[in-house]
Short mmCIF file of C-alpha atoms in Angstrom, two decimals:
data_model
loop_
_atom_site.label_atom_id
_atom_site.label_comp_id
_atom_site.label_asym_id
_atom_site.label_seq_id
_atom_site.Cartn_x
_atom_site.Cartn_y
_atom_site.Cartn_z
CA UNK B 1 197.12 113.89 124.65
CA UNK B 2 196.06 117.41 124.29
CA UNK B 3 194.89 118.54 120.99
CA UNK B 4 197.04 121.21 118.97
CA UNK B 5 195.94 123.65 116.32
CA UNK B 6 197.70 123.46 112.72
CA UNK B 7 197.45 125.15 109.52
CA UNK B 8 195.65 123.13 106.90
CA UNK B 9 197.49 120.00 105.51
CA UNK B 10 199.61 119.92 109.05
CA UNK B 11 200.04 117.07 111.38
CA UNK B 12 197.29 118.11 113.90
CA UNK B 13 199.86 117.64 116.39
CA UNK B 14 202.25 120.50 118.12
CA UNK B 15 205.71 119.75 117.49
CA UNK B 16 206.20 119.56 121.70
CA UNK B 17 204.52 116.33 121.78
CA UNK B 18 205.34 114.93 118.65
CA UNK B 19 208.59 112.85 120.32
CA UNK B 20 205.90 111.01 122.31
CA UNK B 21 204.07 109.61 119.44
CA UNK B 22 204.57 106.17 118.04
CA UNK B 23 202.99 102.84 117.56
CA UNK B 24 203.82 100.97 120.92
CA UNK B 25 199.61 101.09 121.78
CA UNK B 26 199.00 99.37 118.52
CA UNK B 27 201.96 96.61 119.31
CA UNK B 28 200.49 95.80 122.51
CA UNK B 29 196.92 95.50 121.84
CA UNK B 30 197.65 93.25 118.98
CA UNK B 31 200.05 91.34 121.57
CA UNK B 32 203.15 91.69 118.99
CA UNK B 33 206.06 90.09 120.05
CA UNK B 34 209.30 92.15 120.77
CA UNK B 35 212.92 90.79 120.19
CA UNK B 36 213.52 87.26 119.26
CA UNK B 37 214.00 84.13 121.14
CA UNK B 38 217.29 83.37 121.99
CA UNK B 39 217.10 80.21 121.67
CA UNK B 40 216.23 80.62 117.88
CA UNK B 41 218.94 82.66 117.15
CA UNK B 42 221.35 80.71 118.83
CA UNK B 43 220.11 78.26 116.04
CA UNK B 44 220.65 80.69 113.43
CA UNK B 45 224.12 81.60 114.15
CA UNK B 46 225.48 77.11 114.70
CA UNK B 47 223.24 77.11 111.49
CA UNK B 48 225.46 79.45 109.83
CA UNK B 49 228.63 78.40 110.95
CA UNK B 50 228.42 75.36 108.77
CA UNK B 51 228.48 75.36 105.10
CA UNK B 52 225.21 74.86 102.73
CA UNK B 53 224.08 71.28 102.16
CA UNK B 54 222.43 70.18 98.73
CA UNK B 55 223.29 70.57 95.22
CA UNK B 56 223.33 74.03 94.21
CA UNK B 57 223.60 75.16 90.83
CA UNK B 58 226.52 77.72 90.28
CA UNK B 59 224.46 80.87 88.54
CA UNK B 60 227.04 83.95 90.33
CA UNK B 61 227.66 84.74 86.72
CA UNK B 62 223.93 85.70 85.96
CA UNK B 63 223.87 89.74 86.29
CA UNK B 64 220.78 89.78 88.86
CA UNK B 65 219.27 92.60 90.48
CA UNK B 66 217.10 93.74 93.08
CA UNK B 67 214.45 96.16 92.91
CA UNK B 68 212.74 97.18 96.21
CA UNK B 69 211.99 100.10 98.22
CA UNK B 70 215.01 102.65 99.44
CA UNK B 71 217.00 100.87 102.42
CA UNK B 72 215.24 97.54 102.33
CA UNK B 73 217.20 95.06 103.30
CA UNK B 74 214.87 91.90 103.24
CA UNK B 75 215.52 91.25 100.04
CA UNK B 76 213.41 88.25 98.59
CA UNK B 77 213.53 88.07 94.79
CA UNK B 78 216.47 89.21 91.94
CA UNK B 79 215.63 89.50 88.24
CA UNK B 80 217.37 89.15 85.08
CA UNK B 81 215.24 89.66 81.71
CA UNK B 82 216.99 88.60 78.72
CA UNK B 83 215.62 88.39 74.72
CA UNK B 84 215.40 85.03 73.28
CA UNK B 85 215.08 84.53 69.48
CA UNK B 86 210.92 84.63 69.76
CA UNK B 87 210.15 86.05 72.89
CA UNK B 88 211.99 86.22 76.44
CA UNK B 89 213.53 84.53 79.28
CA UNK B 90 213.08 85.43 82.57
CA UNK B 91 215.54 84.69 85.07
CA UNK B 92 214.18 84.85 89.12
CA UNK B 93 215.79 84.07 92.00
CA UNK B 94 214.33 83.69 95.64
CA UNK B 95 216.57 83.45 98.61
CA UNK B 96 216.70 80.08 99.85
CA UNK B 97 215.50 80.47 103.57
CA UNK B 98 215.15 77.08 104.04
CA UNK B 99 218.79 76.51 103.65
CA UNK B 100 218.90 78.10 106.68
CA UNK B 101 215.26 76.91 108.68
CA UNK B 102 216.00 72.88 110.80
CA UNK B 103 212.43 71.56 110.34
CA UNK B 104 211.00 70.95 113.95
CA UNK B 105 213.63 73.73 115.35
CA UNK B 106 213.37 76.13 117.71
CA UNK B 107 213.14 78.82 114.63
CA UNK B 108 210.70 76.83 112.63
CA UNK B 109 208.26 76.54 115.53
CA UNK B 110 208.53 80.45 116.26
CA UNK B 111 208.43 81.44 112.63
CA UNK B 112 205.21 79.07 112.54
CA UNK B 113 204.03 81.16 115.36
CA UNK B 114 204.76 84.45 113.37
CA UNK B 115 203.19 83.39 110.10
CA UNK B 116 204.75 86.47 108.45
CA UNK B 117 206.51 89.92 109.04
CA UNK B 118 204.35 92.70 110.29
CA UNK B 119 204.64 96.09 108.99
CA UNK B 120 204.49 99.11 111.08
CA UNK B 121 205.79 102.71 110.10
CA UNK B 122 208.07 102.11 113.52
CA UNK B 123 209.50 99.43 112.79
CA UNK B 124 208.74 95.97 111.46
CA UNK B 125 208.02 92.32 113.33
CA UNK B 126 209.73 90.15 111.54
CA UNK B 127 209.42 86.71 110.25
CA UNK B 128 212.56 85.99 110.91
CA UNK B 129 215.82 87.09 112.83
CA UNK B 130 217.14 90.21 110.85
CA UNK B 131 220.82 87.88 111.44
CA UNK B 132 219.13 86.15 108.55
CA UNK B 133 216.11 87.64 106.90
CA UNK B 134 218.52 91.26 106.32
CA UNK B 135 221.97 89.02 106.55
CA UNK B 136 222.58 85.99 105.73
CA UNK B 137 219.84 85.03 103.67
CA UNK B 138 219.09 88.04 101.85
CA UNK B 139 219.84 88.66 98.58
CA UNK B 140 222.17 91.47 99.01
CA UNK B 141 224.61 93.00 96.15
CA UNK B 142 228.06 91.31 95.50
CA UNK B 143 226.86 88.57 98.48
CA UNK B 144 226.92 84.89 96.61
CA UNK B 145 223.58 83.49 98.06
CA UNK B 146 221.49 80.40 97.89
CA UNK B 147 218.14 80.88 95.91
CA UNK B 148 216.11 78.92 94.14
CA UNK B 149 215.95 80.01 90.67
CA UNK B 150 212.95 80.13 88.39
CA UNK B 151 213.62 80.10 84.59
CA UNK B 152 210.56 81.08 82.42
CA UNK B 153 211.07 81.26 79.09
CA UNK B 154 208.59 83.34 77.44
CA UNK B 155 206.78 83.58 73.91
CA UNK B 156 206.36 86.87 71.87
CA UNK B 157 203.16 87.79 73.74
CA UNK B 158 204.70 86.93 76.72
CA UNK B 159 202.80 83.48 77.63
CA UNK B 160 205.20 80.86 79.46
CA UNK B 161 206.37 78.24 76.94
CA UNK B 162 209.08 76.31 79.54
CA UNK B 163 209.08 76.61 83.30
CA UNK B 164 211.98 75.29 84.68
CA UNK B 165 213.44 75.73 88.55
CA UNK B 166 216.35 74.42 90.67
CA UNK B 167 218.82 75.67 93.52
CA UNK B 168 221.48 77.42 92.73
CA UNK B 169 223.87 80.09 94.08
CA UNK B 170 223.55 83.53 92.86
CA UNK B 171 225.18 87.24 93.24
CA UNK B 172 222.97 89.86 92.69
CA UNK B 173 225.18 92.86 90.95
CA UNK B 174 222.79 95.73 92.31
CA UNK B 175 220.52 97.11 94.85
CA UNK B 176 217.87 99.33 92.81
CA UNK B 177 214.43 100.83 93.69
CA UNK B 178 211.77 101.77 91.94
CA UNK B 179 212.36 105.24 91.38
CA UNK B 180 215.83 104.56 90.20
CA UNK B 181 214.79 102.50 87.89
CA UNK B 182 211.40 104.32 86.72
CA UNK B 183 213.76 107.32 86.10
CA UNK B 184 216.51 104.88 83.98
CA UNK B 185 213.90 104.01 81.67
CA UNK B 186 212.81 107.72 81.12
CA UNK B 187 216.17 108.81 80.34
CA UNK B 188 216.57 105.63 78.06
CA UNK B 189 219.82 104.49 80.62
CA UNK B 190 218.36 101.39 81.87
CA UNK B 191 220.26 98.93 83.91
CA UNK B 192 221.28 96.57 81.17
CA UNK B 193 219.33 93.53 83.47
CA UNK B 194 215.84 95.14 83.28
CA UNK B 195 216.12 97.07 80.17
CA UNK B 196 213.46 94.35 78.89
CA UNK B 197 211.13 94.65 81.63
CA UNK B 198 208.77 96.32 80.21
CA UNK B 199 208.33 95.17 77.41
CA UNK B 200 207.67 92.04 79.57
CA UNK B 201 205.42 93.92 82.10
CA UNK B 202 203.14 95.27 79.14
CA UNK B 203 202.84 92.00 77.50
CA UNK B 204 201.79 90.19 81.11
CA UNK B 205 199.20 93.36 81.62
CA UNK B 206 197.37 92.42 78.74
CA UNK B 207 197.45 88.84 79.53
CA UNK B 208 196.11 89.82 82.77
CA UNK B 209 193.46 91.45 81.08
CA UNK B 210 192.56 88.70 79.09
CA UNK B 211 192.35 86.48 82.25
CA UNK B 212 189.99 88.71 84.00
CA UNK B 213 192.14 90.14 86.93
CA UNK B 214 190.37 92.61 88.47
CA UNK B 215 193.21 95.38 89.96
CA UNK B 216 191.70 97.57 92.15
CA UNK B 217 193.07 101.51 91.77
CA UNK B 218 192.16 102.88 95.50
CA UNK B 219 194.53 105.43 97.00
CA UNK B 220 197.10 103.52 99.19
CA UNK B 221 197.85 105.36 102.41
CA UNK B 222 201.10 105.18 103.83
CA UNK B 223 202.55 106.82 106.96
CA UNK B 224 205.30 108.08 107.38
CA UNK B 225 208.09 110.30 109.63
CA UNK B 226 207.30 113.94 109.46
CA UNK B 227 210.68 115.26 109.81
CA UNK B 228 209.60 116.59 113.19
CA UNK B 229 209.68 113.50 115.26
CA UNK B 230 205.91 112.42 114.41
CA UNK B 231 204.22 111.12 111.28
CA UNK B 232 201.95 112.05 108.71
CA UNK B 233 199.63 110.45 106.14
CA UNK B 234 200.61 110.24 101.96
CA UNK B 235 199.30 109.38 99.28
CA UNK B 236 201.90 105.92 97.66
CA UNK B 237 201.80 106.71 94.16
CA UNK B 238 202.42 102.98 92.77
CA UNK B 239 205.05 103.65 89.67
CA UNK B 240 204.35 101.87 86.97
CA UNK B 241 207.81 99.72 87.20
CA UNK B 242 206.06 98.35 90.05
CA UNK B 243 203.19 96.93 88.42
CA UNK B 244 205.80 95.60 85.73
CA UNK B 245 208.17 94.01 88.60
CA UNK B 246 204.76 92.62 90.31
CA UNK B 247 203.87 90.95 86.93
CA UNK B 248 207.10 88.73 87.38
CA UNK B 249 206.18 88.19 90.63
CA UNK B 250 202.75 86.93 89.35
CA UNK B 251 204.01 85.08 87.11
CA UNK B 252 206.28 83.22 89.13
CA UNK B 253 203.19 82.30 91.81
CA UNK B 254 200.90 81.40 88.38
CA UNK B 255 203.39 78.91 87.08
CA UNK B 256 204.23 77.15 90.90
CA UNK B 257 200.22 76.81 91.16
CA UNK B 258 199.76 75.08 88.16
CA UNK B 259 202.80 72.37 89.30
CA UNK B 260 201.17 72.24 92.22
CA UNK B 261 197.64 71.52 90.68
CA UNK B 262 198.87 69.46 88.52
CA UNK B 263 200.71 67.17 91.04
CA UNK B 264 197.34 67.30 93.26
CA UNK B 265 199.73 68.70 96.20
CA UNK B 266 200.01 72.24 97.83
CA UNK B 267 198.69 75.39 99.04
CA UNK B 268 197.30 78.12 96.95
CA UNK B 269 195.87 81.47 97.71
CA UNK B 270 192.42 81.95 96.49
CA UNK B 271 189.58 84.30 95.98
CA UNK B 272 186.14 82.94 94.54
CA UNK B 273 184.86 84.34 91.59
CA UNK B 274 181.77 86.90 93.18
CA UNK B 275 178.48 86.13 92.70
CA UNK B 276 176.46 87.46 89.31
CA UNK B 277 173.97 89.38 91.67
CA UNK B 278 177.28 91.00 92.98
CA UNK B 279 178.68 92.26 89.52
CA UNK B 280 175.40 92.96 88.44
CA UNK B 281 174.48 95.72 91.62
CA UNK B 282 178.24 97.17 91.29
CA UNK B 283 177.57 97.88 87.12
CA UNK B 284 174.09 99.23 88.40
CA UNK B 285 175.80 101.20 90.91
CA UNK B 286 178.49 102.76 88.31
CA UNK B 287 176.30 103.42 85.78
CA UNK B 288 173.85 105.26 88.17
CA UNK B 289 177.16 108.14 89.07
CA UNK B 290 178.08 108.32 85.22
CA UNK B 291 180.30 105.51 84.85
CA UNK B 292 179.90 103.47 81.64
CA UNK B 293 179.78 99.65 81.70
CA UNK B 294 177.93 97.79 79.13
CA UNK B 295 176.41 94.40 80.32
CA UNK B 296 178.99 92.72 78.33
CA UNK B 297 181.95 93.91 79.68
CA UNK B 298 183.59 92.27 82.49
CA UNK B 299 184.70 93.96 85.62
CA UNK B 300 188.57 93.46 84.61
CA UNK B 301 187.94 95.86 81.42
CA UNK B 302 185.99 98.54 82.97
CA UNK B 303 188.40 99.14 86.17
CA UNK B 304 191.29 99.02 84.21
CA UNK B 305 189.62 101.66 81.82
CA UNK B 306 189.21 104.12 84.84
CA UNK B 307 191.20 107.12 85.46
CA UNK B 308 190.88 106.76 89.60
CA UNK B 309 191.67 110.55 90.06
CA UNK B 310 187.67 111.29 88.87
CA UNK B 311 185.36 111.22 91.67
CA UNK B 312 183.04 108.68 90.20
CA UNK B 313 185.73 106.46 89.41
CA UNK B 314 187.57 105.87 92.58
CA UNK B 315 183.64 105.38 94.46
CA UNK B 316 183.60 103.01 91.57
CA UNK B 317 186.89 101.71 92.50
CA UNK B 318 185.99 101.43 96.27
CA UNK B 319 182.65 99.39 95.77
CA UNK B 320 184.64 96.88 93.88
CA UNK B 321 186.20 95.54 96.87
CA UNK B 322 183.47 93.58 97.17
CA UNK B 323 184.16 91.29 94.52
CA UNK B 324 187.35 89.70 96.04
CA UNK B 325 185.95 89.12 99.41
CA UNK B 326 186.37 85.73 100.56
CA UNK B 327 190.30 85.70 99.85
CA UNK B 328 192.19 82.35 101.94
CA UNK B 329 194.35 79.72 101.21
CA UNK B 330 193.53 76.27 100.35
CA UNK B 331 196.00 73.07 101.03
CA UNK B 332 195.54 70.07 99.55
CA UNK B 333 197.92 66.76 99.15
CA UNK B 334 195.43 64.23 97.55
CA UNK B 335 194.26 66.14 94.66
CA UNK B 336 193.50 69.16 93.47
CA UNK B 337 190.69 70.67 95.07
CA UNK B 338 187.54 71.96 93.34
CA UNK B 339 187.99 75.82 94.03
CA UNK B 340 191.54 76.62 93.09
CA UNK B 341 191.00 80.20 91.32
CA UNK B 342 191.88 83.96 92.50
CA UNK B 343 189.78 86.17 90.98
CA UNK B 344 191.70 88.87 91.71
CA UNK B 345 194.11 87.30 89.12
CA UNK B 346 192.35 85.06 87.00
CA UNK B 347 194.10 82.50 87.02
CA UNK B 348 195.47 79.81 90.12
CA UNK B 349 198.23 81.32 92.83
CA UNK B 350 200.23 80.52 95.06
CA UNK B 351 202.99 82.23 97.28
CA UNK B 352 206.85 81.55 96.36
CA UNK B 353 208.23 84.58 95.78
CA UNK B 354 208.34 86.20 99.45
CA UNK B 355 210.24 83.63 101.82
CA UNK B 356 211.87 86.13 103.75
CA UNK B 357 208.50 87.74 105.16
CA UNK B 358 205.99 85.26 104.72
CA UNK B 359 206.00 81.49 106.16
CA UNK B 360 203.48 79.68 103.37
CA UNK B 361 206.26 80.66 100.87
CA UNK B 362 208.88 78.30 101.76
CA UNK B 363 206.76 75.49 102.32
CA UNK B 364 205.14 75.93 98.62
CA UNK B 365 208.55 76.42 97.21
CA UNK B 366 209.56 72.77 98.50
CA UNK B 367 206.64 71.07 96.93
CA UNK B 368 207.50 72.84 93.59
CA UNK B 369 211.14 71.92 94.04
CA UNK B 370 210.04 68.32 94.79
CA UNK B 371 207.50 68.36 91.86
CA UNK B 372 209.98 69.38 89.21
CA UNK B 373 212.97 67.38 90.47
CA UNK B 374 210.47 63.95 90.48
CA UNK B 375 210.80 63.10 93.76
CA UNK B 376 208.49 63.01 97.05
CA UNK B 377 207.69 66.03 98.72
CA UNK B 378 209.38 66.26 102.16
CA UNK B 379 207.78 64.75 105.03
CA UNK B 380 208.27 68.42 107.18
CA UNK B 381 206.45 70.19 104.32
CA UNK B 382 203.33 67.35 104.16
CA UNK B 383 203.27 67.14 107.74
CA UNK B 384 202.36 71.01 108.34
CA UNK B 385 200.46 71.74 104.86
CA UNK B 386 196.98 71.46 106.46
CA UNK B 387 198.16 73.65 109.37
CA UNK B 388 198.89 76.58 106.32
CA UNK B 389 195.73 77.92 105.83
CA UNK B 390 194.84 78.53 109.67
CA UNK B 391 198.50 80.18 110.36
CA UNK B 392 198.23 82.40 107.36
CA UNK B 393 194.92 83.42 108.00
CA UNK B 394 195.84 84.56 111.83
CA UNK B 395 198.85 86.35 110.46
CA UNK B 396 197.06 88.27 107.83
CA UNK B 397 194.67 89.10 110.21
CA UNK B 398 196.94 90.30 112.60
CA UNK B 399 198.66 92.20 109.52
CA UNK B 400 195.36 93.75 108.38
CA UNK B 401 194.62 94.92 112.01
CA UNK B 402 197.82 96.23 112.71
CA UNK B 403 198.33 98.54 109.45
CA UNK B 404 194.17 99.92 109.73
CA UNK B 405 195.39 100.85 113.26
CA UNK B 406 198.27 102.38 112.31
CA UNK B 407 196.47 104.41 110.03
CA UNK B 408 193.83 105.12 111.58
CA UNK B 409 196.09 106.45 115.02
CA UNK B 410 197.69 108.59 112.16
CA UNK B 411 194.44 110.23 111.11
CA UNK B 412 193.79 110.72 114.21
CA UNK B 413 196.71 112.68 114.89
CA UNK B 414 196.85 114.11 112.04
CA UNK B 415 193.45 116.29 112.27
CA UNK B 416 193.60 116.71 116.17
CA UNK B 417 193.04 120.05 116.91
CA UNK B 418 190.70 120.62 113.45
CA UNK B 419 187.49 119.27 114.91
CA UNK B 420 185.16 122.18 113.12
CA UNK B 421 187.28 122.21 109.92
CA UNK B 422 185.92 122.38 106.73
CA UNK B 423 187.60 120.06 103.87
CA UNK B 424 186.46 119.44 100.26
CA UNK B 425 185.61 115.52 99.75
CA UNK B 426 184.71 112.51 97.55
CA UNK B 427 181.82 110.07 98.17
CA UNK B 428 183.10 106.51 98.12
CA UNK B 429 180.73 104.93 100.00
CA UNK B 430 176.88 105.92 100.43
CA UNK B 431 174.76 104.05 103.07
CA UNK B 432 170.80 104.41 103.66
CA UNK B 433 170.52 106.09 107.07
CA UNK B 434 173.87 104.99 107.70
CA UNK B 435 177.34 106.28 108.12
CA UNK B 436 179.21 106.55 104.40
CA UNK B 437 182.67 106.83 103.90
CA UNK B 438 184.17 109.85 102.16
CA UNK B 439 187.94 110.63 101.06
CA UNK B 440 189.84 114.09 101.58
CA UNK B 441 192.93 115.09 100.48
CA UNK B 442 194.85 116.94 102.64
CA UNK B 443 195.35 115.12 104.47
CA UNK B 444 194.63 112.14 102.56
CA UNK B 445 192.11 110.70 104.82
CA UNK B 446 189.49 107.90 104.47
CA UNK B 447 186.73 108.04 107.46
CA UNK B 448 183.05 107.84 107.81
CA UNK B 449 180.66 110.40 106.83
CA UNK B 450 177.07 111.09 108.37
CA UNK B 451 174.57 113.14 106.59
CA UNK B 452 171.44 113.09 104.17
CA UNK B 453 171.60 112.88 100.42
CA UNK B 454 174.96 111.17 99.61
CA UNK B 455 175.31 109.45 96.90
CA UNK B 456 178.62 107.77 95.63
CA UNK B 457 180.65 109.27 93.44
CA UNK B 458 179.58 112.86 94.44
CA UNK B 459 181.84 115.69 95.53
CA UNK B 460 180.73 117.15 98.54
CA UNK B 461 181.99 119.81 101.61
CA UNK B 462 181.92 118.00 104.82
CA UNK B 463 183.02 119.13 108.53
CA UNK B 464 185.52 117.23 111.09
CA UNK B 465 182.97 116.35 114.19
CA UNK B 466 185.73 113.99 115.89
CA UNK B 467 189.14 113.37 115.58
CA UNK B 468 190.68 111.32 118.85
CA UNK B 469 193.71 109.89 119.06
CA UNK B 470 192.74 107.34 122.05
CA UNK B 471 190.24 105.75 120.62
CA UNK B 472 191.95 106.42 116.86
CA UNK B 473 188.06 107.53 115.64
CA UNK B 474 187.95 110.30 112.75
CA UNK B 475 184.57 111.05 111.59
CA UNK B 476 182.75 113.90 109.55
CA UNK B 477 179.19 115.26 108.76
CA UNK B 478 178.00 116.89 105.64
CA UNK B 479 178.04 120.64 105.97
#
C-alpha cells in the first residue's frame, strides 16, 4: 500500500485507498474462524423451538435495565438498584445461556473451541451464534428472558449483608448506554432503576480502596470508522457511570468466588499479589519523576490519587502494569486452593456476569447455582472444570493478540505518509540502551522510542522514523 500525505491529526491514509482497508490480515494470521457451524445452529434453532425447562422464578415485574455501549446487542447483565431501610438492594440479572447450551452438543464443543467472543473494530467473532447471543438469549427490552438473578442486599457502606441467587424470568424495560445515562444524572432525570447507582458505585470505590485494588488509569485506545471508509485511533474516555456499573459487576464476581471458596469447588480468575522488590522499584521509580509515595502507602492509594493527564503520572501509571502480571484462572473441585486472590481487586473473583461472550462464565454460574440451591454440581460442569483454565488462557491470548494487532495496523495507517514528522510526546517507558516507549496525542499513539537521555515521566519532541502498514511497526527517535 502506497503511503499518502495528511495534515496533522489525519488518517495517514488517502481517502482512494481507504475502502481497501480492514482487518481480514489480522483474522487470518490469528486463524479466526468465519461463520458458524451449521450443525450448531441447527441445534440452536430445535433448541429454541421447545419451551424452557427448570423452575424459573417469575421476576418480569422487576423494572430492569441495560446499560451498554450504543447498538450492542449482546446484552449480558440488567440492573435494578433499590433503597432498603439501612442500605441497598441490588437486583442483577444474567441471561441464562445455558438454557439454551445441550452439554456435549455440537454448540458446546464449538463454543469450548471459541473460549470467548473476539473483538475487532470490523466486526466481532463471537462466542456464540448471534441467533442466540443478540436473539434469543439476550437480554433485550420488553423480551421476557431467562436469567439468573443475583440479589445482594447491601449495608449503608455498601458491604454485602445477604447474597441470594436463583433462575428466574425477567423483562428488561430499557436499552441505555453510558452516555445516556451519565447525562440523566447531570440533569438530575435519572432513569428511576439506576437513580441509586451511584450512590452504590461510590460506596463500592471506597471499599475497593480499602481492599487494595490497584486500577490502572492508562489511555485506552480504541479504533474506530473514520467516516471515510477507513479508521482512526481515539482516545475511550471511561465515564464515570462505567466504573459505577463495573462495581456491580465486581461485586457480583466477589460474592460467586467466595460460594465457590467456600464450597471448595470452581474456577476463579486470579492475579498474585507482586513481589515487595516489585512495589518497592515502582515507588523508587515514581518518586525519582516527582511523584509522591510515602513507604507506607500502598499502591491502591497512590494510583488512585493520580490525575493520569500529568506526564509523570500516566509513566507512573504505565510501570504499574507490572504488578498484575501473572493474571490466570485457577479450578479447583476438592478444596479451595492456596492462591485464590486478584490483586487487581483485592479480594477473590470469578467470572459470572458475561455468559454471552465468555465460556468460563456459564460454567461458574452452575456451580454457584448448585452451591446455593444445596445440591451437587452438575456432572457437565465437573467434568470440564480442569479443562477452564487452559481454554481461557488460549482465548485471551488470542483476544490480546488480536486487539494489539488491530491497533497497531491502525497506527500504522494512521501516520503513513508522516515518516519525518515531528510530534510532541510523553515518556512512559525508559530503557538503558534500549528502545522506550513514548505516547503522542494526535494521533493518540503508543510506540517505541530510541534515543539517549530518556527518562520516564519526561516530555520530550520526538520524530516518526517508520510507520508500515505490512509489518504494522511504528517507531520514533528523539529529535
Amino acid at each position: 500500500m502506497a503511503a499518502a500525505e495528511s495534515p496533522p491529526g489525519g488518517t495517514g491514509v488517502a481517502a482512494a485507498e481507504q475502502t481497501t482497508l480492514d482487518f481480514s490480515g489480522v483474522r487470518a494470521e490469528l486463524g479466526l474462524p468465519t461463520g458458524y457451524p451449521d450443525a450448531a445452529l441447527a441445534e440452536v434453532k430445535q433448541r429454541l423451538g421447545r419451551p424452557l425447562t427448570g423452575n424459573y422464578w417469575d421476576a418480569a415485574d422487576l423494572p430492569l435495565v441495560t446499560i451498554d455501549p450504543p447498538g450492542a446487542k449482546d446484552l449480558d447483565q440488567a440492573v435494578l438498584v433499590r433503597r432498603r431501610r439501612r442500605g441497598y438492594r441490588v437486583h442483577y440479572a444474567i441471561a441464562d445461556v445455558a438454557a439454551f447450551i445441550a452439554p456435549g452438543g455440537v454448540l458446546d464443543a464449538e463454543s469450548r473451541r471459541r473460549g470467548q467472543t473476539i473483538y475487532l473494530p470490523d466486526g466481532q467473532v463471537p462466542l456464540h451464534p448471534p441467533l442466540l447471543a443478540e436473539d434469543a438469549a439476550s437480554l433485550l427490552p420488553g423480551k421476557v428472558r431467562p436469567a439468573v438473578l443475583w440479589t445482594f442486599d447491601l449495608d449503608s457502606d455498601g458491604v454485602p449483608v445477604r447474597v441470594d441467587l436463583t433462575r428466574a424470568l425477567v423483562r428488561s424495560v430499557a436499552q441505555l448506554d453510558y452516555a445516556t445515562v451519565q447525562r440523566s444524572l447531570q440533569l438530575r432525570m435519572p432513569h428511576p432503576s439506576v437513580e441509586l447507582l451511584p450512590e452504590v458505585g461510590r460506596l463500592r470505590r471506597a471499599q475497593a480502596l480499602r481492599r487494595g485494588a490497584i486500577e490502572l488509569g492508562l489511555p485506552e485506545q480504541q479504533v474506530e470508522p473514520d467516516g471515510k471508509g477507513g479508521w482512526r485511533l481515539t482516545l475511550r474516555p471511561r465515564l464515570v457511570i462505567e466504573t459505577w456499573n463495573a462495581e456491580v459487576s465486581l461485586l457480583t464476581g466477589m460474592c460467586a468466588a467466595e460460594m465457590m471458596v467456600s464450597a471448595g469447588i470452581g474456577v476463579l480468575r486470579t492475579v498474585p499479589a507482586p513481589e515487595p522488590e516489585t512495589v518497592d522499584r515502582l515507588r523508587k521509580s515514581a518518586n525519582r519523576i516527582g511523584v509522591h509515595w510515602p513507604e507506607e502507602i500502598p499502591p491502591a492509594a497512590v494510583l488512585a490519587g493520580l490525575d493520569p493527564v500529568r506526564p509523570e503520572a500516566l509513566a507512573v501509571h504505565a510501570a504499574a502494569t507490572r504488578l498484575l502480571r501473572g493474571a490466570g484462572y485457577t479450578a479447583f473441585g476438592d478444596g479451595a486452593p492456596a492462591n485464590t486472590a486478584h490483586a487487581g481487586i483485592g479480594a477473590s473473583y470469578a467470572h459470572v456476569t458475561a455468559p454471552l461472550r465468555r465460556l468460563v462464565d456459564r460454567y461458574c454460574t452452575e456451580v454457584c447455582l448448585a452451591i446455593s440451591a444445596g445440591r451437587e454440581v452438575p456432572s457437565w460442569v465437573t467434568e470440564t472444570l480442569a479443562e477452564l483454565p487452559s481454554l481461557m488462557g488460549n482465548s485471551d491470548r488470542v483476544a490480546s493478540q488480536a486487539e494489539r494487532a488491530c491497533i497497531a495496523q491502525t497506527q500504522a495507517w494512521s501516520l503513513a505518509g508522516r515518516v519525518g514528522e515531528v510530534f510532541p510526546a510523553t515518556v512512559l517507558r525508559a530503557a538503558n540502551g534500549e528502545a522506550g516507549e513514548i505516547f503522542i496525542a494526535d494521533p493518540p499513539v503508543i510506540a517505541r522510542c530510541t534515543g539517549e537521555g530518556l527518562g520516564e515521566g519526561q516530555r520530550t519532541r520526538v520524530r516518526l522514523v517508520e510507520a508500515d502498514p505490512t509489518r504494522r511497526e511504528v517507531s520514533f527517535e528523539v529529535v
